[in-house]
């Protein structure tokens, strides 16, 4: 059931974070957040996370670096969490670049909230 699923939103824009959080909470997901790339792995280690929405241009550590760290993590469960990249610069990357970093899927900014919900449901139900 989706109400037991937890999504980590790693996003430094409070506007995008709050909108995304509201949309996903309406879908009965539990939301936790990270304001920078340095917090993402800490959040993953602190609690079970079912999916990550990861801003690529996040401070401290960019999203590509964070995704690689997650995929190399010592814990199997953490290594396998679906990562959905969120980026305003999708043109700077190819899907191969995202895959190489371990990113499962991506959504361009500005976010299309219907696509957001569809993409999350596709990966975690």
PDB file of C-alpha atoms in Angstrom:
ATOM      1  CA  UNK A   1       0.000   0.000   0.000  1.00  0.00           C
ATOM      2  CA  UNK A   2       1.288   3.443  -0.909  1.00  0.00           C
ATOM      3  CA  UNK A   3       0.630   4.928   2.539  1.00  0.00           C
ATOM      4  CA  UNK A   4       3.604   2.984   3.892  1.00  0.00           C
ATOM      5  CA  UNK A   5       5.943   4.236   1.145  1.00  0.00           C
ATOM      6  CA  UNK A   6       8.464   6.936   2.022  1.00  0.00           C
ATOM      7  CA  UNK A   7       9.914   9.301  -0.562  1.00  0.00           C
ATOM      8  CA  UNK A   8      13.028  11.357   0.037  1.00  0.00           C
ATOM      9  CA  UNK A   9      12.928  14.668  -1.838  1.00  0.00           C
ATOM     10  CA  UNK A  10      16.413  16.123  -2.235  1.00  0.00           C
ATOM     11  CA  UNK A  11      15.741  19.666  -3.424  1.00  0.00           C
ATOM     12  CA  UNK A  12      17.172  23.029  -2.362  1.00  0.00           C
ATOM     13  CA  UNK A  13      14.279  25.136  -3.719  1.00  0.00           C
ATOM     14  CA  UNK A  14      11.692  25.384  -0.951  1.00  0.00           C
ATOM     15  CA  UNK A  15       8.992  26.266  -3.510  1.00  0.00           C
ATOM     16  CA  UNK A  16       9.571  23.095  -5.543  1.00  0.00           C
ATOM     17  CA  UNK A  17      10.046  21.047  -2.369  1.00  0.00           C
ATOM     18  CA  UNK A  18       6.771  22.247  -0.814  1.00  0.00           C
ATOM     19  CA  UNK A  19       4.723  21.798  -4.000  1.00  0.00           C
ATOM     20  CA  UNK A  20       6.163  18.343  -4.655  1.00  0.00           C
ATOM     21  CA  UNK A  21       5.607  17.356  -1.027  1.00  0.00           C
ATOM     22  CA  UNK A  22       1.932  18.455  -1.121  1.00  0.00           C
ATOM     23  CA  UNK A  23       1.256  16.605  -4.387  1.00  0.00           C
ATOM     24  CA  UNK A  24       2.819  13.373  -3.106  1.00  0.00           C
ATOM     25  CA  UNK A  25       1.203  13.602   0.337  1.00  0.00           C
ATOM     26  CA  UNK A  26      -2.164  13.759  -1.430  1.00  0.00           C
ATOM     27  CA  UNK A  27      -1.183  10.384  -2.922  1.00  0.00           C
ATOM     28  CA  UNK A  28      -0.610   9.113   0.662  1.00  0.00           C
ATOM     29  CA  UNK A  29       3.173   8.971   0.462  1.00  0.00           C
ATOM     30  CA  UNK A  30       5.266   9.880   3.499  1.00  0.00           C
ATOM     31  CA  UNK A  31       7.793  12.599   2.641  1.00  0.00           C
ATOM     32  CA  UNK A  32      11.200  13.354   4.103  1.00  0.00           C
ATOM     33  CA  UNK A  33      13.527  15.953   2.642  1.00  0.00           C
ATOM     34  CA  UNK A  34      17.165  16.866   2.212  1.00  0.00           C
ATOM     35  CA  UNK A  35      18.243  20.432   1.372  1.00  0.00           C
ATOM     36  CA  UNK A  36      21.636  19.406  -0.011  1.00  0.00           C
ATOM     37  CA  UNK A  37      23.509  16.436  -1.429  1.00  0.00           C
ATOM     38  CA  UNK A  38      25.402  15.901   1.818  1.00  0.00           C
ATOM     39  CA  UNK A  39      22.167  15.031   3.650  1.00  0.00           C
ATOM     40  CA  UNK A  40      20.857  12.414   1.212  1.00  0.00           C
ATOM     41  CA  UNK A  41      22.922   9.380   2.273  1.00  0.00           C
ATOM     42  CA  UNK A  42      22.445  10.319   5.972  1.00  0.00           C
ATOM     43  CA  UNK A  43      18.664  10.252   5.455  1.00  0.00           C
ATOM     44  CA  UNK A  44      18.908   6.891   3.654  1.00  0.00           C
ATOM     45  CA  UNK A  45      20.913   5.431   6.524  1.00  0.00           C
ATOM     46  CA  UNK A  46      18.572   6.850   9.178  1.00  0.00           C
ATOM     47  CA  UNK A  47      15.296   5.339   7.906  1.00  0.00           C
ATOM     48  CA  UNK A  48      13.845   3.126   5.170  1.00  0.00           C
ATOM     49  CA  UNK A  49      13.311   5.109   1.955  1.00  0.00           C
ATOM     50  CA  UNK A  50      11.359   3.670  -0.994  1.00  0.00           C
ATOM     51  CA  UNK A  51      12.245   6.263  -3.638  1.00  0.00           C
ATOM     52  CA  UNK A  52      14.415   9.374  -4.030  1.00  0.00           C
ATOM     53  CA  UNK A  53      13.519  12.479  -6.021  1.00  0.00           C
ATOM     54  CA  UNK A  54      16.952  13.961  -6.550  1.00  0.00           C
ATOM     55  CA  UNK A  55      17.644  17.455  -7.837  1.00  0.00           C
ATOM     56  CA  UNK A  56      20.754  17.269 -10.038  1.00  0.00           C
ATOM     57  CA  UNK A  57      21.859  20.837  -9.213  1.00  0.00           C
ATOM     58  CA  UNK A  58      21.709  20.475  -5.447  1.00  0.00           C
ATOM     59  CA  UNK A  59      24.334  22.194  -3.227  1.00  0.00           C
ATOM     60  CA  UNK A  60      27.215  20.515  -1.342  1.00  0.00           C
ATOM     61  CA  UNK A  61      27.230  17.406  -3.595  1.00  0.00           C
ATOM     62  CA  UNK A  62      25.530  17.439  -6.984  1.00  0.00           C
ATOM     63  CA  UNK A  63      22.888  14.841  -7.780  1.00  0.00           C
ATOM     64  CA  UNK A  64      25.091  12.795 -10.127  1.00  0.00           C
ATOM     65  CA  UNK A  65      27.723  12.401  -7.376  1.00  0.00           C
ATOM     66  CA  UNK A  66      25.056  11.510  -4.799  1.00  0.00           C
ATOM     67  CA  UNK A  67      23.507   8.909  -7.139  1.00  0.00           C
ATOM     68  CA  UNK A  68      26.926   7.251  -7.650  1.00  0.00           C
ATOM     69  CA  UNK A  69      27.512   7.188  -3.860  1.00  0.00           C
ATOM     70  CA  UNK A  70      24.117   5.551  -3.298  1.00  0.00           C
ATOM     71  CA  UNK A  71      24.839   2.886  -5.944  1.00  0.00           C
ATOM     72  CA  UNK A  72      28.181   2.093  -4.259  1.00  0.00           C
ATOM     73  CA  UNK A  73      26.751   1.986  -0.718  1.00  0.00           C
ATOM     74  CA  UNK A  74      27.518  -1.056   1.452  1.00  0.00           C
ATOM     75  CA  UNK A  75      23.825  -1.714   2.222  1.00  0.00           C
ATOM     76  CA  UNK A  76      21.933  -3.624  -0.497  1.00  0.00           C
ATOM     77  CA  UNK A  77      18.604  -1.969   0.310  1.00  0.00           C
ATOM     78  CA  UNK A  78      20.100   1.508  -0.014  1.00  0.00           C
ATOM     79  CA  UNK A  79      21.906   0.594  -3.253  1.00  0.00           C
ATOM     80  CA  UNK A  80      18.639  -0.518  -4.865  1.00  0.00           C
ATOM     81  CA  UNK A  81      16.393   2.468  -4.034  1.00  0.00           C
ATOM     82  CA  UNK A  82      14.913   3.956  -7.239  1.00  0.00           C
ATOM     83  CA  UNK A  83      16.387   7.402  -7.957  1.00  0.00           C
ATOM     84  CA  UNK A  84      14.332   9.833 -10.035  1.00  0.00           C
ATOM     85  CA  UNK A  85      16.442  12.799 -11.108  1.00  0.00           C
ATOM     86  CA  UNK A  86      14.826  16.222 -11.272  1.00  0.00           C
ATOM     87  CA  UNK A  87      16.633  18.745 -13.421  1.00  0.00           C
ATOM     88  CA  UNK A  88      16.180  22.015 -15.228  1.00  0.00           C
ATOM     89  CA  UNK A  89      19.240  21.112 -17.304  1.00  0.00           C
ATOM     90  CA  UNK A  90      18.122  17.802 -18.794  1.00  0.00           C
ATOM     91  CA  UNK A  91      19.673  18.893 -22.091  1.00  0.00           C
ATOM     92  CA  UNK A  92      23.106  18.796 -20.438  1.00  0.00           C
ATOM     93  CA  UNK A  93      22.705  15.065 -19.815  1.00  0.00           C
ATOM     94  CA  UNK A  94      21.685  12.033 -21.832  1.00  0.00           C
ATOM     95  CA  UNK A  95      19.735   9.107 -20.397  1.00  0.00           C
ATOM     96  CA  UNK A  96      23.050   7.205 -20.698  1.00  0.00           C
ATOM     97  CA  UNK A  97      24.702   9.767 -18.386  1.00  0.00           C
ATOM     98  CA  UNK A  98      21.881   9.284 -15.885  1.00  0.00           C
ATOM     99  CA  UNK A  99      22.058   5.478 -16.144  1.00  0.00           C
ATOM    100  CA  UNK A 100      25.842   5.518 -15.724  1.00  0.00           C
ATOM    101  CA  UNK A 101      25.343   7.422 -12.454  1.00  0.00           C
ATOM    102  CA  UNK A 102      22.717   4.889 -11.346  1.00  0.00           C
ATOM    103  CA  UNK A 103      19.668   7.096 -11.907  1.00  0.00           C
ATOM    104  CA  UNK A 104      16.499   5.120 -12.601  1.00  0.00           C
ATOM    105  CA  UNK A 105      14.446   7.805 -14.339  1.00  0.00           C
ATOM    106  CA  UNK A 106      14.270  11.581 -14.666  1.00  0.00           C
ATOM    107  CA  UNK A 107      11.779  14.426 -14.769  1.00  0.00           C
ATOM    108  CA  UNK A 108      12.494  17.827 -16.336  1.00  0.00           C
ATOM    109  CA  UNK A 109      11.775  21.122 -14.573  1.00  0.00           C
ATOM    110  CA  UNK A 110       9.377  22.806 -14.474  1.00  0.00           C
ATOM    111  CA  UNK A 111       7.812  19.719 -12.965  1.00  0.00           C
ATOM    112  CA  UNK A 112       4.682  18.306 -14.543  1.00  0.00           C
ATOM    113  CA  UNK A 113       2.889  17.050 -11.436  1.00  0.00           C
ATOM    114  CA  UNK A 114       0.847  14.446 -13.321  1.00  0.00           C
ATOM    115  CA  UNK A 115       4.086  13.041 -14.740  1.00  0.00           C
ATOM    116  CA  UNK A 116       5.635  13.174 -11.245  1.00  0.00           C
ATOM    117  CA  UNK A 117       2.851  11.063  -9.716  1.00  0.00           C
ATOM    118  CA  UNK A 118       2.867   8.665 -12.695  1.00  0.00           C
ATOM    119  CA  UNK A 119       6.651   8.226 -12.543  1.00  0.00           C
ATOM    120  CA  UNK A 120       6.707   7.639  -8.773  1.00  0.00           C
ATOM    121  CA  UNK A 121       3.852   5.101  -9.015  1.00  0.00           C
ATOM    122  CA  UNK A 122       5.641   3.344 -11.864  1.00  0.00           C
ATOM    123  CA  UNK A 123       8.692   2.763  -9.657  1.00  0.00           C
ATOM    124  CA  UNK A 124       7.192   2.135  -6.213  1.00  0.00           C
ATOM    125  CA  UNK A 125       3.426   1.726  -6.609  1.00  0.00           C
TER     126      UNK A 125
END
